[in-house]
Amino acid sequence: MRNEVCQLLRDALASLVEEGVLPDSLEVDVQVERSRGPEHGDFACNLAMVLAKRAGLKPRDLAEQLCKALPASDLLSRAEVAGPGFINLFLSPGSYQSLPGEIRSRGAAYGTSDVGAGEKVMVEFVSANPTGPLHVGHGRGAAYGDALARVLRAAGYDAISEYYINDAGRQMDILALSVWLRYL
């Protein structure tokens, strides 16, 4: 949804450029963030404050013009100006109704991204000591390590998980020696 909201703001910018309100030389990376609370909408944007000085306008005035220039969309119910020039964007109830269909159509690919861009990452986690008592923490460590590797893969990283058996140490040396002496 964030990408669609950003596109609506880009369209509003283009509209203001066409109308001559903004110069066409303005280049900006449109970004929206989750708002701090429901009273501030679903998304918030500081685009007007970023562009105001370069556009020669007051941030709040530019924010109002951006809100008016937003194209009609089923995604947003309203946009309002807050504070010195923030734009609070409220999603329409219908925008959430399309989400289950999107999840169903994307299947296992839903929620994945390419933010990792194939960068290699190794997640290393240690198993339980085979000579010591087992406890729930050993299973937790394995589950955390495996889950982290899966999340990284879903984010586009080339994640390799290494699960080491903790058998190198004095305890294993003593165990091996005792077995060897027992069966001599």
Short mmCIF file of C-alpha atoms in Angstrom, two decimals:
data_model
loop_
_atom_site.label_atom_id
_atom_site.label_comp_id
_atom_site.label_asym_id
_atom_site.label_seq_id
_atom_site.Cartn_x
_atom_site.Cartn_y
_atom_site.Cartn_z
CA MET A 1 0.00 0.00 0.00
CA ARG A 2 2.89 2.33 0.78
CA ASN A 3 4.03 2.26 -2.85
CA GLU A 4 0.54 3.12 -4.08
CA VAL A 5 0.29 6.05 -1.65
CA CYS A 6 3.70 7.31 -2.81
CA GLN A 7 2.51 7.10 -6.41
CA LEU A 8 -0.57 9.19 -5.60
CA LEU A 9 1.71 11.87 -4.11
CA ARG A 10 3.97 11.74 -7.20
CA ASP A 11 0.87 12.25 -9.35
CA ALA A 12 -0.13 15.24 -7.21
CA LEU A 13 3.36 16.71 -7.64
CA ALA A 14 3.18 16.23 -11.41
CA SER A 15 -0.22 17.93 -11.45
CA LEU A 16 1.16 20.96 -9.58
CA VAL A 17 4.10 21.14 -11.99
CA GLU A 18 1.69 21.09 -14.96
CA GLU A 19 -0.37 23.87 -13.38
CA GLY A 20 2.78 25.96 -12.92
CA VAL A 21 2.53 25.99 -9.14
CA LEU A 22 5.84 24.13 -8.84
CA PRO A 23 8.92 24.38 -11.05
CA ASP A 24 9.63 21.30 -13.14
CA SER A 25 13.23 21.16 -11.92
CA LEU A 26 12.25 19.80 -8.51
CA GLU A 27 13.52 16.30 -7.95
CA VAL A 28 12.47 14.55 -4.79
CA ASP A 29 12.20 11.03 -3.46
CA VAL A 30 8.62 10.76 -2.24
CA GLN A 31 8.47 8.86 1.04
CA VAL A 32 5.66 8.11 3.43
CA GLU A 33 5.95 6.68 6.92
CA ARG A 34 3.49 4.98 9.21
CA SER A 35 1.90 7.63 11.40
CA ARG A 36 2.44 7.73 15.14
CA GLY A 37 -1.20 7.07 15.91
CA PRO A 38 -4.63 6.63 14.31
CA GLU A 39 -5.51 10.29 14.92
CA HIS A 40 -2.69 11.15 12.47
CA GLY A 41 -3.96 8.81 9.77
CA ASP A 42 -2.37 5.66 8.45
CA PHE A 43 0.56 7.34 6.72
CA ALA A 44 2.32 10.67 7.16
CA CYS A 45 4.45 12.60 4.69
CA ASN A 46 6.75 15.60 5.08
CA LEU A 47 7.01 16.22 1.33
CA ALA A 48 5.72 19.81 1.57
CA MET A 49 8.37 20.72 4.14
CA VAL A 50 11.12 19.18 2.01
CA LEU A 51 10.05 21.05 -1.14
CA ALA A 52 8.77 24.36 0.28
CA LYS A 53 12.03 26.31 0.29
CA ARG A 54 13.02 25.21 -3.22
CA ALA A 55 9.50 25.93 -4.48
CA GLY A 56 9.38 29.35 -2.80
CA LEU A 57 6.22 28.51 -0.86
CA LYS A 58 5.26 28.12 2.77
CA PRO A 59 5.25 24.43 3.78
CA ARG A 60 1.67 24.50 5.02
CA ASP A 61 0.41 26.20 1.83
CA LEU A 62 2.23 23.66 -0.33
CA ALA A 63 0.82 20.81 1.77
CA GLU A 64 -2.72 22.13 1.22
CA GLN A 65 -2.15 22.34 -2.53
CA LEU A 66 -0.74 18.80 -2.60
CA CYS A 67 -3.79 17.51 -0.73
CA LYS A 68 -6.12 19.20 -3.23
CA ALA A 69 -4.09 17.85 -6.17
CA LEU A 70 -4.22 14.23 -5.00
CA PRO A 71 -6.02 12.19 -7.66
CA ALA A 72 -9.26 10.46 -6.73
CA SER A 73 -8.55 6.97 -5.48
CA ASP A 74 -10.29 4.11 -3.72
CA LEU A 75 -7.16 3.77 -1.59
CA LEU A 76 -7.49 7.01 0.42
CA SER A 77 -10.53 8.30 2.27
CA ARG A 78 -8.95 11.69 2.99
CA ALA A 79 -5.74 13.67 3.33
CA GLU A 80 -5.28 16.54 5.76
CA VAL A 81 -2.57 19.03 6.62
CA ALA A 82 -1.18 18.96 10.14
CA GLY A 83 1.28 21.11 12.05
CA PRO A 84 3.85 23.04 10.02
CA GLY A 85 3.16 21.12 6.80
CA PHE A 86 2.81 17.41 7.39
CA ILE A 87 0.31 15.54 5.24
CA ASN A 88 -1.68 12.89 7.10
CA LEU A 89 -3.15 10.26 4.80
CA PHE A 90 -6.10 8.10 5.84
CA LEU A 91 -6.72 4.79 4.08
CA SER A 92 -10.27 3.98 3.09
CA PRO A 93 -11.93 0.91 4.62
CA GLY A 94 -12.13 -0.59 1.13
CA SER A 95 -8.35 -0.53 0.78
CA TYR A 96 -8.11 -3.26 3.39
CA GLN A 97 -10.78 -5.38 1.73
CA SER A 98 -8.58 -6.02 -1.30
CA LEU A 99 -5.74 -7.33 0.87
CA PRO A 100 -6.98 -10.94 1.31
CA GLY A 101 -7.32 -11.28 -2.47
CA GLU A 102 -3.79 -10.00 -2.95
CA ILE A 103 -2.47 -12.43 -0.35
CA ARG A 104 -4.30 -15.30 -2.03
CA SER A 105 -3.05 -14.37 -5.52
CA ARG A 106 0.60 -13.99 -4.45
CA GLY A 107 0.57 -17.17 -2.38
CA ALA A 108 3.93 -17.99 -0.81
CA ALA A 109 5.48 -14.93 -2.45
CA TYR A 110 3.31 -12.55 -0.39
CA GLY A 111 5.42 -10.52 2.03
CA THR A 112 8.70 -11.15 0.23
CA SER A 113 10.92 -8.37 -1.03
CA ASP A 114 14.21 -7.87 -2.80
CA VAL A 115 15.70 -5.45 -0.28
CA GLY A 116 18.63 -7.83 0.29
CA ALA A 117 19.45 -7.90 -3.43
CA GLY A 118 21.09 -11.32 -3.17
CA GLU A 119 23.66 -10.19 -0.60
CA LYS A 120 25.19 -13.19 1.18
CA VAL A 121 24.49 -13.59 4.88
CA MET A 122 25.41 -16.47 7.16
CA VAL A 123 23.34 -17.18 10.27
CA GLU A 124 25.27 -19.38 12.66
CA PHE A 125 23.62 -21.01 15.63
CA VAL A 126 24.79 -23.71 17.99
CA SER A 127 23.05 -26.92 18.93
CA ALA A 128 22.81 -28.50 22.32
CA ASN A 129 25.92 -30.01 23.85
CA PRO A 130 25.53 -33.76 23.21
CA THR A 131 27.15 -34.66 26.54
CA GLY A 132 25.09 -32.31 28.69
CA PRO A 133 21.45 -32.18 29.72
CA LEU A 134 18.93 -30.81 27.24
CA HIS A 135 16.60 -27.96 28.10
CA VAL A 136 14.06 -25.79 26.29
CA GLY A 137 16.67 -23.09 25.58
CA HIS A 138 18.44 -25.40 23.14
CA GLY A 139 15.29 -25.75 21.05
CA ARG A 140 14.64 -22.03 21.29
CA GLY A 141 18.10 -21.23 19.90
CA ALA A 142 17.58 -23.56 16.96
CA ALA A 143 14.12 -22.12 16.24
CA TYR A 144 15.38 -18.52 16.42
CA GLY A 145 18.32 -19.23 14.14
CA ASP A 146 16.21 -21.03 11.55
CA ALA A 147 13.46 -18.38 11.66
CA LEU A 148 15.98 -15.57 11.21
CA ALA A 149 17.51 -17.29 8.18
CA ARG A 150 14.03 -17.75 6.64
CA VAL A 151 13.10 -14.09 7.20
CA LEU A 152 16.37 -12.98 5.59
CA ARG A 153 15.70 -15.22 2.56
CA ALA A 154 12.19 -13.75 2.23
CA ALA A 155 13.80 -10.29 2.25
CA GLY A 156 15.97 -11.19 -0.73
CA TYR A 157 19.20 -12.15 1.02
CA ASP A 158 21.15 -15.27 0.09
CA ALA A 159 21.04 -16.58 3.66
CA ILE A 160 22.98 -19.67 4.65
CA SER A 161 22.24 -21.24 8.00
CA GLU A 162 24.92 -23.19 9.82
CA TYR A 163 23.88 -25.42 12.68
CA TYR A 164 26.98 -26.47 14.57
CA ILE A 165 27.06 -29.46 16.88
CA ASN A 166 28.84 -28.39 20.02
CA ASP A 167 31.18 -31.36 20.29
CA ALA A 168 34.55 -29.64 20.45
CA GLY A 169 35.83 -29.13 23.94
CA ARG A 170 37.13 -30.70 27.14
CA GLN A 171 33.86 -32.56 27.85
CA MET A 172 34.04 -34.45 24.55
CA ASP A 173 37.72 -35.23 25.11
CA ILE A 174 36.91 -36.73 28.52
CA LEU A 175 33.98 -38.70 27.05
CA ALA A 176 36.13 -40.07 24.22
CA LEU A 177 38.92 -41.01 26.64
CA SER A 178 36.50 -42.77 29.02
CA VAL A 179 34.94 -44.76 26.15
CA TRP A 180 38.39 -45.67 24.84
CA LEU A 181 39.61 -46.78 28.30
CA ARG A 182 36.43 -48.75 28.96
CA TYR A 183 36.74 -50.86 25.84
CA LEU A 184 40.53 -51.41 25.84
#
